């Protein structure tokens, strides 16, 4: 329990950094300089006004200098990241596998809010996440046997556990992303307008690099279903034009990825 509480605090700090990334990376800005400042009055934020969650509550959600509202996204990202870290360490212990999922879910939180806010999925999250996922696969086995089966059937080779896990990570990154890209290409040819951003393809590849083929496919299915139902419902309720409204598909994929990271192993074990 103590380890989980420490993970919660660490998650709050990571969430605070994610807020900087969510605001700056889609705008092409550095996350190092300048220091944290109010996005409206540009005044630098003192350390005591930059404590995750606490400062937001003390300040009443307003900037100390200009008195304008601070976006609710800041405490939401911090709290969500903290809770995810707490849950993962509580259920998995302080293990490399838990660290892997903490990193994965933090990236997804950043992508989810970036897409929701700016309709952009920064490469720093997606491509960087693919690389990190591949590295983790060498240390945390991916519970999938698709790549191993393909290697065995086509090349009649057996692999070590490490090579097997890396192969599963590579296949999980490549195949679902290729399928999604193919769907977007077909939509463009048929409808003569873009219906899918390449950032969504890279997001799915990142999920596959962390979770393997089954995890990526489950994320893609859940995200597509949620996007179709909830997205269409939102469009109808708000009266937006279905032909021009840009649905934040990356937001639904990110949320689906979080669900799969937390409970996907239970779903997959049932054979669903």
mmCIF file of C-alpha atoms in Angstrom:
data_model
loop_
_atom_site.group_PDB
_atom_site.id
_atom_site.type_symbol
_atom_site.label_atom_id
_atom_site.label_comp_id
_atom_site.label_asym_id
_atom_site.label_seq_id
_atom_site.Cartn_x
_atom_site.Cartn_y
_atom_site.Cartn_z
ATOM 1 C CA UNK A 1 0.000 0.000 0.000
ATOM 2 C CA UNK A 2 2.863 2.381 0.826
ATOM 3 C CA UNK A 3 4.435 1.678 -2.567
ATOM 4 C CA UNK A 4 1.116 2.400 -4.281
ATOM 5 C CA UNK A 5 0.775 5.710 -2.422
ATOM 6 C CA UNK A 6 4.297 6.680 -3.459
ATOM 7 C CA UNK A 7 3.363 5.740 -7.026
ATOM 8 C CA UNK A 8 0.298 8.006 -6.753
ATOM 9 C CA UNK A 9 2.464 10.988 -5.769
ATOM 10 C CA UNK A 10 4.919 10.182 -8.556
ATOM 11 C CA UNK A 11 1.990 9.928 -10.962
ATOM 12 C CA UNK A 12 0.827 13.410 -9.940
ATOM 13 C CA UNK A 13 4.281 14.764 -10.793
ATOM 14 C CA UNK A 14 4.328 12.959 -14.137
ATOM 15 C CA UNK A 15 0.830 14.297 -14.791
ATOM 16 C CA UNK A 16 2.080 17.817 -14.163
ATOM 17 C CA UNK A 17 4.807 17.286 -16.764
ATOM 18 C CA UNK A 18 2.280 15.763 -19.170
ATOM 19 C CA UNK A 19 0.281 18.990 -18.950
ATOM 20 C CA UNK A 20 3.318 20.883 -20.212
ATOM 21 C CA UNK A 21 3.720 18.375 -23.058
ATOM 22 C CA UNK A 22 0.024 18.512 -23.979
ATOM 23 C CA UNK A 23 0.122 22.303 -24.193
ATOM 24 C CA UNK A 24 3.486 22.754 -25.905
ATOM 25 C CA UNK A 25 4.216 19.798 -28.199
ATOM 26 C CA UNK A 26 1.163 20.265 -30.471
ATOM 27 C CA UNK A 27 2.234 23.896 -30.813
ATOM 28 C CA UNK A 28 5.813 22.968 -31.698
ATOM 29 C CA UNK A 29 7.281 24.412 -28.491
ATOM 30 C CA UNK A 30 9.985 23.148 -26.148
ATOM 31 C CA UNK A 31 8.952 21.534 -22.862
ATOM 32 C CA UNK A 32 12.193 22.710 -21.245
ATOM 33 C CA UNK A 33 12.157 26.453 -21.880
ATOM 34 C CA UNK A 34 10.624 28.761 -20.883
ATOM 35 C CA UNK A 35 9.669 27.830 -17.326
ATOM 36 C CA UNK A 36 6.051 27.122 -16.442
ATOM 37 C CA UNK A 37 3.949 30.242 -16.865
ATOM 38 C CA UNK A 38 0.342 31.336 -17.145
ATOM 39 C CA UNK A 39 -0.714 30.814 -20.756
ATOM 40 C CA UNK A 40 -2.771 34.017 -20.618
ATOM 41 C CA UNK A 41 -0.760 36.661 -18.754
ATOM 42 C CA UNK A 42 2.650 34.957 -19.335
ATOM 43 C CA UNK A 43 3.717 35.483 -15.721
ATOM 44 C CA UNK A 44 6.087 32.814 -14.391
ATOM 45 C CA UNK A 45 4.493 30.353 -11.954
ATOM 46 C CA UNK A 46 6.227 30.067 -8.583
ATOM 47 C CA UNK A 47 7.018 26.570 -7.294
ATOM 48 C CA UNK A 48 4.397 26.847 -4.558
ATOM 49 C CA UNK A 49 1.751 27.575 -7.203
ATOM 50 C CA UNK A 50 2.842 24.565 -9.241
ATOM 51 C CA UNK A 51 2.216 21.721 -6.774
ATOM 52 C CA UNK A 52 0.018 19.099 -8.500
ATOM 53 C CA UNK A 53 -3.651 19.293 -7.437
ATOM 54 C CA UNK A 54 -2.860 21.194 -4.236
ATOM 55 C CA UNK A 55 -2.037 24.517 -5.884
ATOM 56 C CA UNK A 56 -5.118 24.330 -8.110
ATOM 57 C CA UNK A 57 -7.358 23.893 -5.065
ATOM 58 C CA UNK A 58 -5.641 26.628 -3.031
ATOM 59 C CA UNK A 59 -5.813 29.083 -5.924
ATOM 60 C CA UNK A 60 -9.441 28.241 -6.610
ATOM 61 C CA UNK A 61 -8.588 27.295 -10.173
ATOM 62 C CA UNK A 62 -7.401 30.825 -11.007
ATOM 63 C CA UNK A 63 -4.054 32.397 -11.861
ATOM 64 C CA UNK A 64 -2.533 34.260 -8.895
ATOM 65 C CA UNK A 65 -1.471 37.148 -11.161
ATOM 66 C CA UNK A 66 -4.289 37.772 -13.645
ATOM 67 C CA UNK A 67 -7.141 35.967 -11.888
ATOM 68 C CA UNK A 68 -8.255 34.160 -15.026
ATOM 69 C CA UNK A 69 -9.414 30.559 -14.897
ATOM 70 C CA UNK A 70 -6.909 27.741 -15.144
ATOM 71 C CA UNK A 71 -8.088 24.972 -17.467
ATOM 72 C CA UNK A 72 -9.690 22.035 -15.680
ATOM 73 C CA UNK A 73 -7.507 19.848 -17.861
ATOM 74 C CA UNK A 74 -4.535 20.463 -15.533
ATOM 75 C CA UNK A 75 -5.910 18.829 -12.381
ATOM 76 C CA UNK A 76 -7.696 16.150 -14.432
ATOM 77 C CA UNK A 77 -4.486 14.994 -16.111
ATOM 78 C CA UNK A 78 -2.604 15.018 -12.806
ATOM 79 C CA UNK A 79 -5.297 13.117 -10.919
ATOM 80 C CA UNK A 80 -5.881 10.571 -13.689
ATOM 81 C CA UNK A 81 -2.172 9.827 -14.020
ATOM 82 C CA UNK A 82 -1.789 9.535 -10.250
ATOM 83 C CA UNK A 83 -4.737 7.138 -9.973
ATOM 84 C CA UNK A 84 -3.450 4.991 -12.828
ATOM 85 C CA UNK A 85 -0.020 4.690 -11.213
ATOM 86 C CA UNK A 86 -1.623 3.903 -7.859
ATOM 87 C CA UNK A 87 -3.825 1.154 -9.288
ATOM 88 C CA UNK A 88 -1.074 -0.477 -11.352
ATOM 89 C CA UNK A 89 1.422 -0.638 -8.498
ATOM 90 C CA UNK A 90 -1.277 -1.716 -6.036
ATOM 91 C CA UNK A 91 -2.340 -4.642 -8.227
ATOM 92 C CA UNK A 92 1.023 -5.599 -9.762
ATOM 93 C CA UNK A 93 3.488 -4.540 -7.102
ATOM 94 C CA UNK A 94 6.585 -2.472 -7.698
ATOM 95 C CA UNK A 95 7.700 -4.538 -10.693
ATOM 96 C CA UNK A 96 9.158 -3.847 -14.117
ATOM 97 C CA UNK A 97 5.804 -4.879 -15.609
ATOM 98 C CA UNK A 98 4.035 -2.248 -13.492
ATOM 99 C CA UNK A 99 6.585 0.390 -14.517
ATOM 100 C CA UNK A 100 6.015 -0.536 -18.160
ATOM 101 C CA UNK A 101 2.253 -0.036 -17.867
ATOM 102 C CA UNK A 102 2.727 3.185 -15.895
ATOM 103 C CA UNK A 103 4.819 4.583 -18.745
ATOM 104 C CA UNK A 104 2.316 3.289 -21.306
ATOM 105 C CA UNK A 105 -0.733 4.772 -19.595
ATOM 106 C CA UNK A 106 1.040 8.101 -19.041
ATOM 107 C CA UNK A 107 1.735 8.315 -22.786
ATOM 108 C CA UNK A 108 -1.900 7.487 -23.523
ATOM 109 C CA UNK A 109 -3.124 10.201 -21.145
ATOM 110 C CA UNK A 110 -0.926 12.705 -22.959
ATOM 111 C CA UNK A 111 -2.213 11.582 -26.346
ATOM 112 C CA UNK A 112 -5.842 11.519 -25.225
ATOM 113 C CA UNK A 113 -5.836 15.120 -24.032
ATOM 114 C CA UNK A 114 -3.658 16.366 -26.913
ATOM 115 C CA UNK A 115 -6.156 15.026 -29.419
ATOM 116 C CA UNK A 116 -9.143 16.238 -27.427
ATOM 117 C CA UNK A 117 -7.691 19.738 -27.143
ATOM 118 C CA UNK A 118 -5.836 20.309 -30.427
ATOM 119 C CA UNK A 119 -6.784 17.345 -32.686
ATOM 120 C CA UNK A 120 -3.077 16.481 -32.830
ATOM 121 C CA UNK A 121 -1.119 13.431 -31.690
ATOM 122 C CA UNK A 122 2.490 14.558 -31.185
ATOM 123 C CA UNK A 123 5.245 12.322 -32.559
ATOM 124 C CA UNK A 124 7.061 12.684 -29.257
ATOM 125 C CA UNK A 125 4.302 10.572 -27.714
ATOM 126 C CA UNK A 126 3.583 8.177 -30.589
ATOM 127 C CA UNK A 127 6.973 7.500 -32.204
ATOM 128 C CA UNK A 128 8.757 7.912 -28.883
ATOM 129 C CA UNK A 129 6.250 5.479 -27.369
ATOM 130 C CA UNK A 130 6.889 2.905 -30.105
ATOM 131 C CA UNK A 131 10.602 2.951 -29.317
ATOM 132 C CA UNK A 132 9.997 2.720 -25.562
ATOM 133 C CA UNK A 133 7.517 -0.137 -26.046
ATOM 134 C CA UNK A 134 10.037 -2.097 -28.107
ATOM 135 C CA UNK A 135 12.705 -1.587 -25.459
ATOM 136 C CA UNK A 136 10.386 -2.747 -22.681
ATOM 137 C CA UNK A 137 9.521 -5.892 -24.677
ATOM 138 C CA UNK A 138 13.069 -7.115 -24.086
ATOM 139 C CA UNK A 139 12.485 -7.062 -20.325
ATOM 140 C CA UNK A 140 8.748 -7.711 -19.912
ATOM 141 C CA UNK A 141 7.428 -10.656 -21.995
ATOM 142 C CA UNK A 142 4.385 -9.944 -24.156
ATOM 143 C CA UNK A 143 1.811 -12.742 -23.599
ATOM 144 C CA UNK A 144 1.132 -13.425 -27.274
ATOM 145 C CA UNK A 145 2.265 -16.226 -29.590
ATOM 146 C CA UNK A 146 1.254 -14.937 -33.019
ATOM 147 C CA UNK A 147 4.726 -13.863 -34.134
ATOM 148 C CA UNK A 148 6.260 -17.057 -32.743
ATOM 149 C CA UNK A 149 3.719 -19.124 -34.685
ATOM 150 C CA UNK A 150 4.425 -17.226 -37.910
ATOM 151 C CA UNK A 151 8.190 -17.631 -37.503
ATOM 152 C CA UNK A 152 7.729 -21.314 -36.818
ATOM 153 C CA UNK A 153 5.463 -21.935 -39.827
ATOM 154 C CA UNK A 154 7.318 -19.806 -42.384
ATOM 155 C CA UNK A 155 10.916 -20.192 -41.305
ATOM 156 C CA UNK A 156 10.862 -23.246 -39.019
ATOM 157 C CA UNK A 157 12.825 -21.431 -36.335
ATOM 158 C CA UNK A 158 12.507 -21.290 -32.597
ATOM 159 C CA UNK A 159 13.477 -18.222 -30.616
ATOM 160 C CA UNK A 160 14.548 -17.280 -27.125
ATOM 161 C CA UNK A 161 12.022 -15.685 -24.794
ATOM 162 C CA UNK A 162 13.559 -12.226 -25.347
ATOM 163 C CA UNK A 163 13.583 -12.469 -29.138
ATOM 164 C CA UNK A 164 10.055 -13.888 -29.046
ATOM 165 C CA UNK A 165 8.787 -10.938 -26.994
ATOM 166 C CA UNK A 166 10.494 -8.383 -29.251
ATOM 167 C CA UNK A 167 8.989 -10.107 -32.307
ATOM 168 C CA UNK A 168 5.533 -9.912 -30.732
ATOM 169 C CA UNK A 169 6.090 -6.209 -30.053
ATOM 170 C CA UNK A 170 7.165 -5.573 -33.644
ATOM 171 C CA UNK A 171 4.229 -7.505 -35.080
ATOM 172 C CA UNK A 172 1.812 -5.778 -32.706
ATOM 173 C CA UNK A 173 3.113 -2.397 -33.825
ATOM 174 C CA UNK A 174 3.154 -3.133 -37.554
ATOM 175 C CA UNK A 175 0.079 -5.191 -38.427
ATOM 176 C CA UNK A 176 -2.779 -3.205 -36.769
ATOM 177 C CA UNK A 177 -1.207 0.068 -37.912
ATOM 178 C CA UNK A 178 -1.046 -1.264 -41.477
ATOM 179 C CA UNK A 179 -4.694 -2.351 -41.301
ATOM 180 C CA UNK A 180 -5.778 1.059 -39.990
ATOM 181 C CA UNK A 181 -3.705 2.876 -42.606
ATOM 182 C CA UNK A 182 -5.255 0.702 -45.316
ATOM 183 C CA UNK A 183 -8.737 1.604 -44.103
ATOM 184 C CA UNK A 184 -7.875 5.302 -44.153
ATOM 185 C CA UNK A 185 -6.413 4.999 -47.660
ATOM 186 C CA UNK A 186 -9.518 3.233 -48.934
ATOM 187 C CA UNK A 187 -11.771 5.905 -47.372
ATOM 188 C CA UNK A 188 -9.743 8.632 -49.075
ATOM 189 C CA UNK A 189 -10.030 6.935 -52.461
ATOM 190 C CA UNK A 190 -13.763 6.301 -52.126
ATOM 191 C CA UNK A 191 -14.901 9.540 -50.432
ATOM 192 C CA UNK A 192 -12.141 11.786 -51.817
ATOM 193 C CA UNK A 193 -11.471 13.322 -48.429
ATOM 194 C CA UNK A 194 -9.287 12.363 -45.514
ATOM 195 C CA UNK A 195 -11.139 10.477 -42.790
ATOM 196 C CA UNK A 196 -8.184 9.340 -40.727
ATOM 197 C CA UNK A 197 -5.034 11.109 -39.592
ATOM 198 C CA UNK A 198 -1.658 9.358 -39.737
ATOM 199 C CA UNK A 199 -1.270 10.195 -36.059
ATOM 200 C CA UNK A 200 -4.003 7.641 -35.290
ATOM 201 C CA UNK A 201 -1.995 5.009 -37.183
ATOM 202 C CA UNK A 202 1.111 5.786 -35.128
ATOM 203 C CA UNK A 203 -0.947 5.681 -31.925
ATOM 204 C CA UNK A 204 -2.143 2.153 -32.716
ATOM 205 C CA UNK A 205 1.433 1.147 -33.547
ATOM 206 C CA UNK A 206 2.530 2.477 -30.164
ATOM 207 C CA UNK A 207 -0.161 0.437 -28.410
ATOM 208 C CA UNK A 208 0.965 -2.675 -30.275
ATOM 209 C CA UNK A 209 4.589 -2.098 -29.342
ATOM 210 C CA UNK A 210 3.581 -2.168 -25.665
ATOM 211 C CA UNK A 211 0.751 -4.736 -25.654
ATOM 212 C CA UNK A 212 1.340 -6.908 -28.716
ATOM 213 C CA UNK A 213 -1.030 -7.817 -31.528
ATOM 214 C CA UNK A 214 -4.021 -8.901 -29.426
ATOM 215 C CA UNK A 215 -3.863 -5.798 -27.226
ATOM 216 C CA UNK A 216 -3.607 -3.491 -30.250
ATOM 217 C CA UNK A 217 -6.496 -5.168 -32.066
ATOM 218 C CA UNK A 218 -8.683 -5.033 -28.951
ATOM 219 C CA UNK A 219 -7.842 -1.342 -28.557
ATOM 220 C CA UNK A 220 -8.695 -0.707 -32.196
ATOM 221 C CA UNK A 221 -12.033 -2.513 -31.877
ATOM 222 C CA UNK A 222 -13.039 -0.795 -28.623
ATOM 223 C CA UNK A 223 -11.916 2.610 -29.877
ATOM 224 C CA UNK A 224 -13.795 2.211 -33.160
ATOM 225 C CA UNK A 225 -17.014 1.092 -31.468
ATOM 226 C CA UNK A 226 -16.824 3.878 -28.868
ATOM 227 C CA UNK A 227 -15.989 6.448 -31.535
ATOM 228 C CA UNK A 228 -18.905 5.336 -33.716
ATOM 229 C CA UNK A 229 -21.510 5.279 -30.943
ATOM 230 C CA UNK A 230 -20.408 8.152 -28.730
ATOM 231 C CA UNK A 231 -19.066 10.269 -31.571
ATOM 232 C CA UNK A 232 -22.213 9.934 -33.650
ATOM 233 C CA UNK A 233 -24.354 10.616 -30.584
ATOM 234 C CA UNK A 234 -22.388 13.788 -29.825
ATOM 235 C CA UNK A 235 -22.714 14.979 -33.415
ATOM 236 C CA UNK A 236 -26.485 14.435 -33.405
ATOM 237 C CA UNK A 237 -27.006 16.077 -29.996
ATOM 238 C CA UNK A 238 -24.946 19.168 -30.870
ATOM 239 C CA UNK A 239 -26.301 19.396 -34.408
ATOM 240 C CA UNK A 240 -22.861 19.402 -36.036
ATOM 241 C CA UNK A 241 -22.373 18.565 -39.700
ATOM 242 C CA UNK A 242 -21.361 14.911 -40.083
ATOM 243 C CA UNK A 243 -19.577 15.765 -43.345
ATOM 244 C CA UNK A 244 -17.220 18.351 -41.872
ATOM 245 C CA UNK A 245 -16.921 17.648 -38.143
ATOM 246 C CA UNK A 246 -13.509 16.244 -37.234
ATOM 247 C CA UNK A 247 -14.047 13.454 -34.715
ATOM 248 C CA UNK A 248 -11.134 13.131 -32.241
ATOM 249 C CA UNK A 249 -10.607 9.428 -33.003
ATOM 250 C CA UNK A 250 -7.283 9.473 -31.165
ATOM 251 C CA UNK A 251 -9.162 10.341 -27.975
ATOM 252 C CA UNK A 252 -11.285 7.205 -28.288
ATOM 253 C CA UNK A 253 -8.253 5.072 -29.153
ATOM 254 C CA UNK A 254 -6.390 6.488 -26.155
ATOM 255 C CA UNK A 255 -9.292 5.771 -23.807
ATOM 256 C CA UNK A 256 -9.644 2.256 -25.253
ATOM 257 C CA UNK A 257 -5.916 1.708 -24.752
ATOM 258 C CA UNK A 258 -6.259 2.631 -21.088
ATOM 259 C CA UNK A 259 -9.092 0.133 -20.655
ATOM 260 C CA UNK A 260 -7.075 -2.618 -22.345
ATOM 261 C CA UNK A 261 -4.020 -1.807 -20.231
ATOM 262 C CA UNK A 262 -6.056 -2.151 -17.037
ATOM 263 C CA UNK A 263 -8.405 -5.058 -17.796
ATOM 264 C CA UNK A 264 -7.487 -6.290 -21.271
ATOM 265 C CA UNK A 265 -5.719 -9.400 -19.988
ATOM 266 C CA UNK A 266 -8.982 -10.516 -18.375
ATOM 267 C CA UNK A 267 -10.930 -10.010 -21.594
ATOM 268 C CA UNK A 268 -8.325 -11.770 -23.732
ATOM 269 C CA UNK A 269 -8.094 -14.718 -21.324
ATOM 270 C CA UNK A 270 -11.796 -15.420 -21.861
ATOM 271 C CA UNK A 271 -11.208 -15.746 -25.562
ATOM 272 C CA UNK A 272 -13.356 -12.752 -26.443
#
